[in-house]
Coordinates of C-alpha atoms and ligand atoms in Angstrom, one line a residue:
M1 CA 36.1 38.5 -43.9
G2 CA 38.1 40.3 -41.1
A3 CA 38.1 37.6 -38.4
K4 CA 41.2 37.3 -36.3
I5 CA 43.1 34.1 -36.8
I6 CA 45.1 32.5 -34.0
I7 CA 47.3 29.5 -35.0
S8 CA 48.8 27.1 -32.4
E9 CA 52.6 27.3 -32.4
N10 CA 52.6 23.6 -31.5
S11 CA 50.7 22.1 -34.4
G12 CA 51.8 19.7 -37.1
F13 CA 54.4 16.9 -37.1
C14 CA 55.7 15.9 -33.7
F15 CA 59.3 14.7 -33.1
G16 CA 58.4 11.0 -33.5
V17 CA 56.4 11.3 -36.7
K18 CA 58.9 13.7 -38.3
R19 CA 61.7 11.2 -37.5
A20 CA 59.7 8.2 -38.9
V21 CA 58.8 9.9 -42.2
E22 CA 62.3 11.4 -42.8
K23 CA 64.1 8.1 -42.0
A24 CA 61.7 6.1 -44.1
L25 CA 62.4 8.3 -47.1
I26 CA 66.2 8.2 -46.5
T27 CA 66.1 4.4 -46.1
Q28 CA 64.3 3.9 -49.4
K29 CA 66.6 6.3 -51.2
T30 CA 69.7 4.6 -49.8
L31 CA 68.5 1.1 -50.7
N32 CA 66.9 2.2 -54.0
K33 CA 64.2 -0.5 -54.0
P34 CA 60.6 -0.8 -52.7
I35 CA 60.4 -1.0 -48.9
Y36 CA 57.5 -1.6 -46.6
T37 CA 56.0 -0.2 -43.4
L38 CA 54.1 -2.5 -40.9
G39 CA 50.7 -0.7 -41.1
P40 CA 50.4 2.9 -42.4
L41 CA 53.4 4.9 -41.3
I42 CA 51.2 7.7 -39.9
H43 CA 47.5 8.4 -39.8
N44 CA 47.4 10.8 -42.7
E45 CA 46.2 9.8 -46.2
S46 CA 48.2 12.6 -48.0
V47 CA 51.5 11.5 -46.4
I48 CA 50.7 7.8 -47.2
S49 CA 50.2 8.6 -50.8
H50 CA 53.4 10.6 -50.9
L51 CA 55.2 7.6 -49.5
R52 CA 53.7 5.3 -52.0
D53 CA 55.0 7.6 -54.7
H54 CA 58.5 6.9 -53.2
K55 CA 58.0 3.1 -53.3
I56 CA 57.2 2.9 -49.5
A57 CA 54.0 0.8 -49.1
P58 CA 52.2 -0.4 -46.0
V59 CA 51.6 -4.1 -45.3
D60 CA 49.7 -5.6 -42.4
V61 CA 50.9 -8.5 -40.2
D62 CA 48.7 -11.0 -41.9
S63 CA 50.3 -10.2 -45.3
L64 CA 53.9 -10.7 -44.1
S65 CA 54.0 -14.0 -46.2
S66 CA 54.1 -11.8 -49.3
L67 CA 57.5 -10.5 -48.3
E68 CA 60.9 -12.1 -49.1
K69 CA 63.9 -12.7 -46.8
D70 CA 65.9 -9.5 -46.6
D71 CA 63.0 -7.2 -47.7
T72 CA 63.1 -4.0 -45.6
I73 CA 60.3 -3.5 -43.1
I74 CA 59.8 -0.3 -41.1
I75 CA 58.3 -0.4 -37.6
R76 CA 56.3 2.8 -37.3
S77 CA 56.4 5.2 -34.4
H78 CA 53.5 3.4 -32.6
G79 CA 55.8 0.4 -32.0
I80 CA 54.8 -3.3 -32.0
S81 CA 54.4 -6.2 -29.6
K82 CA 57.2 -8.7 -28.7
D83 CA 55.4 -11.4 -30.7
V84 CA 55.2 -9.4 -33.9
Y85 CA 58.8 -8.4 -33.5
M86 CA 59.7 -12.1 -33.3
K87 CA 57.7 -12.8 -36.5
L88 CA 59.7 -10.2 -38.4
K89 CA 62.9 -11.8 -37.1
E90 CA 61.9 -15.3 -38.0
K91 CA 61.1 -14.1 -41.6
E92 CA 64.7 -12.7 -41.7
L93 CA 63.5 -9.3 -42.8
N94 CA 65.7 -6.2 -42.7
I95 CA 64.1 -4.4 -39.7
V96 CA 64.3 -0.6 -39.4
D97 CA 62.8 0.2 -36.0
L98 CA 61.4 3.7 -35.9
T99 CA 59.4 3.2 -32.8
C100 CA 59.2 6.6 -31.1
P101 CA 61.6 6.6 -28.1
F102 CA 58.7 7.8 -25.9
V103 CA 56.8 4.6 -26.8
S104 CA 59.9 2.3 -26.4
H105 CA 60.3 3.7 -22.9
I106 CA 56.7 2.6 -22.0
Q107 CA 57.3 -0.9 -23.5
K108 CA 60.4 -1.3 -21.4
K109 CA 58.7 -0.1 -18.2
V110 CA 55.7 -2.4 -18.8
N111 CA 58.0 -5.4 -19.5
K112 CA 60.1 -4.8 -16.4
Y113 CA 57.3 -4.4 -13.9
Y114 CA 55.2 -7.2 -15.4
E115 CA 58.2 -9.5 -14.8
L116 CA 58.4 -8.1 -11.3
G117 CA 54.9 -9.3 -10.6
Y118 CA 52.9 -6.1 -11.1
S119 CA 49.6 -6.2 -13.0
I120 CA 49.7 -3.6 -15.8
I121 CA 47.1 -0.9 -16.3
I122 CA 47.2 1.2 -19.4
V123 CA 45.0 4.3 -19.7
G124 CA 44.2 4.5 -23.4
D125 CA 42.3 3.0 -26.3
P126 CA 42.6 -0.8 -26.5
N127 CA 42.1 -0.7 -30.2
H128 CA 44.9 1.7 -30.9
P129 CA 48.1 0.2 -32.4
E130 CA 50.3 1.8 -29.8
I131 CA 48.3 0.1 -27.0
K132 CA 48.2 -3.2 -28.8
G133 CA 52.0 -3.0 -29.1
I134 CA 52.6 -2.0 -25.4
N135 CA 50.2 -4.8 -24.2
G136 CA 52.3 -7.2 -26.1
W137 CA 55.2 -6.6 -23.7
C138 CA 53.2 -8.0 -20.8
D139 CA 51.8 -11.1 -22.5
N140 CA 48.7 -9.1 -23.5
S141 CA 47.6 -9.2 -19.8
A142 CA 47.1 -5.4 -19.3
L143 CA 43.9 -3.9 -18.1
V144 CA 43.2 -1.1 -20.6
F145 CA 40.8 1.7 -19.5
K146 CA 39.5 4.0 -22.2
N147 CA 38.6 7.6 -21.3
G148 CA 39.8 6.9 -17.8
D149 CA 36.8 4.8 -17.0
V150 CA 37.7 2.0 -14.6
T151 CA 35.1 -0.7 -15.2
I152 CA 36.2 -3.6 -13.1
S153 CA 37.7 -4.1 -9.6
L154 CA 41.4 -3.9 -9.5
P155 CA 44.3 -6.2 -8.5
K156 CA 46.2 -5.2 -5.3
K157 CA 49.6 -4.5 -6.9
V158 CA 49.6 -2.5 -10.1
C159 CA 51.8 -0.5 -12.5
I160 CA 50.0 2.3 -14.4
V161 CA 51.1 3.9 -17.7
A162 CA 49.2 6.0 -20.2
Q163 CA 48.9 6.1 -24.0
T164 CA 51.3 8.8 -25.2
T165 CA 48.4 10.8 -26.6
E166 CA 46.1 10.4 -23.6
K167 CA 44.4 13.3 -21.9
Q168 CA 45.8 14.2 -18.5
E169 CA 42.4 14.3 -16.9
N170 CA 41.8 10.6 -18.0
F171 CA 45.1 9.5 -16.5
E172 CA 44.2 11.3 -13.2
K173 CA 40.7 9.7 -13.1
V174 CA 42.4 6.2 -13.1
I175 CA 45.0 7.2 -10.5
Y176 CA 42.2 8.4 -8.3
V177 CA 40.5 5.0 -8.3
V178 CA 43.8 3.1 -8.0
A179 CA 44.8 5.1 -5.0
K180 CA 41.5 4.0 -3.3
E181 CA 41.5 0.4 -4.3
C182 CA 45.1 -0.8 -4.6
K183 CA 47.6 -1.6 -1.8
E184 CA 50.7 -1.1 -3.9
F185 CA 51.1 0.9 -7.1
L186 CA 53.6 2.6 -9.4
A187 CA 52.3 5.2 -11.7
F188 CA 54.3 6.5 -14.7
N189 CA 52.8 9.5 -16.5
T190 CA 53.9 8.5 -20.0
I191 CA 51.8 11.1 -21.9
C192 CA 54.5 12.5 -24.2
S193 CA 55.7 16.1 -23.9
A194 CA 54.7 16.8 -27.5
T195 CA 51.1 15.8 -26.7
E196 CA 51.0 17.7 -23.5
T197 CA 52.2 21.0 -25.1
R198 CA 49.8 20.6 -28.0
Q199 CA 46.8 19.9 -25.7
K200 CA 47.6 22.8 -23.4
D201 CA 47.9 25.1 -26.4
A202 CA 44.7 23.8 -27.9
F203 CA 42.9 24.3 -24.6
N204 CA 44.1 27.9 -24.3
I205 CA 43.4 28.9 -27.9
S206 CA 40.0 27.3 -27.9
K207 CA 39.1 29.3 -24.7
E208 CA 39.7 32.6 -26.6
S209 CA 38.1 31.5 -29.9
D210 CA 34.6 31.8 -31.3
K211 CA 35.3 29.1 -33.8
M212 CA 38.0 26.5 -33.9
I213 CA 39.5 24.4 -36.7
V214 CA 41.3 21.2 -35.8
I215 CA 43.3 19.7 -38.8
G216 CA 44.3 16.0 -38.9
G217 CA 43.4 12.5 -39.9
K218 CA 39.9 11.3 -38.8
N219 CA 41.5 8.1 -37.4
S220 CA 44.4 10.0 -35.6
S221 CA 44.1 9.5 -31.9
N222 CA 46.0 12.7 -30.9
T223 CA 43.9 14.8 -33.4
N224 CA 40.7 13.4 -32.0
K225 CA 41.8 14.3 -28.5
L226 CA 42.6 17.9 -29.6
Y227 CA 39.1 18.0 -31.1
E228 CA 37.5 16.9 -27.8
I229 CA 39.5 19.5 -25.9
C230 CA 38.7 22.3 -28.2
K231 CA 35.0 21.3 -28.5
S232 CA 34.7 21.4 -24.7
N233 CA 35.7 25.1 -24.7
C234 CA 34.3 26.2 -28.1
K235 CA 31.1 24.7 -29.3
D236 CA 31.8 25.8 -32.9
T237 CA 34.8 23.5 -33.4
I238 CA 35.2 21.5 -36.6
H239 CA 37.6 18.6 -37.4
I240 CA 38.9 18.5 -41.0
E241 CA 41.5 16.4 -42.8
T242 CA 42.2 18.8 -45.7
A243 CA 41.4 22.3 -46.9
K244 CA 38.7 20.9 -49.2
E245 CA 36.5 20.1 -46.2
L246 CA 36.4 23.7 -44.9
P247 CA 32.8 24.8 -44.9
F248 CA 32.2 27.9 -47.0
D249 CA 29.9 29.5 -44.4
F250 CA 32.5 29.1 -41.7
F251 CA 33.9 32.4 -42.9
K252 CA 30.7 34.3 -43.1
V253 CA 31.2 35.9 -39.7
P254 CA 31.4 39.3 -38.1
E255 CA 34.7 41.2 -38.1
S256 CA 35.2 40.7 -34.4
T257 CA 35.1 36.8 -34.7
V258 CA 38.2 34.9 -33.4
I259 CA 39.1 31.7 -35.3
G260 CA 41.6 29.4 -33.7
I261 CA 43.6 26.7 -35.6
T262 CA 45.5 23.7 -34.4
A263 CA 46.7 20.4 -36.0
G264 CA 47.5 16.9 -34.9
A265 CA 51.0 15.4 -34.6
S266 CA 50.6 13.5 -37.9
T267 CA 49.4 16.5 -39.9
P268 CA 52.1 17.7 -42.4
N269 CA 52.9 21.4 -42.7
F270 CA 51.7 21.5 -46.3
V271 CA 48.2 20.5 -45.3
I272 CA 48.2 23.3 -42.6
D273 CA 49.4 25.8 -45.2
E274 CA 46.7 24.7 -47.7
V275 CA 44.1 25.5 -45.0
L276 CA 45.7 28.9 -44.3
N277 CA 45.8 29.7 -48.0
K278 CA 42.1 28.8 -48.4
I279 CA 41.2 31.0 -45.4
S280 CA 43.2 33.9 -46.9
E281 CA 41.5 33.4 -50.3
E282 CA 38.1 33.6 -48.6
K283 CA 39.2 36.7 -46.8
H284 CA 40.0 38.5 -50.0
S285 CA 37.0 37.2 -52.0
Ligands
SF4_1 S1 53.0 11.9 -30.2 FE1 54.7 11.7 -28.8 S2 55.0 9.5 -28.6 FE2 53.7 9.8 -30.4 S3 55.2 9.8 -32.0 FE3 54.8 11.9 -31.4 S4 56.5 12.4 -30.0 FE4 56.4 10.2 -30.2

């Protein structure tokens, strides 16, 4: 197989995920006892199992009663709501807050403008933990629009933010409606720079590619967005979590074929390397 491979320079762990994984491992090593993360630390099964091997296990909010006073709990990069934060405090847990600073910034903005009387609009997925957390800083009153689809009539005075992994075009779709319907509005483009760069790169590479491989967790929001972007430019785009899922016939292609590769922000480098190794093996088989 002589296909040309293009790999996105901006793939794999983003700043916030790298920070969370590294600090969790350091915390466990320092304390030298089992510690917990509130929900899986990142959307990647291989990393979660690596963390379990290092005595770092996920617990959900409903299972907090199983923890003892002074047990260590890590808040992951997605952040949490004010209510959940108070629950951790009440239980007197040792809280290690690894909320990504880009997400904390959104929570503060939402809290501030909610208290100033603005209705909050979030462009994002209402079921994503980051959005549930952000919504918890305005008493869960936010209007959340998925895929940029505004489905109801809007209040007159609004403050708009976006999920950090949202697509720029979805944010703009909402702004367009807000500009027509609302008398007073503040808009903060809170799509994080890591996401922006990754999405632009994925867009450019998929335009040049005949086939595209997107590597990352199936429940990872940012990976799914990369897949959508690549698929819109390159019909033959696949989304895989590990090298094992690479279809054999994906490599049975003419010499002139261009294959692009990108990976989500929660995809560790070793998973990307395994995919590259598998491609290289197929090349030489
Ligand atoms: S995608 Fe952006 S906001 Fe989310 S953890 Fe990574 S750097 Fe932080």
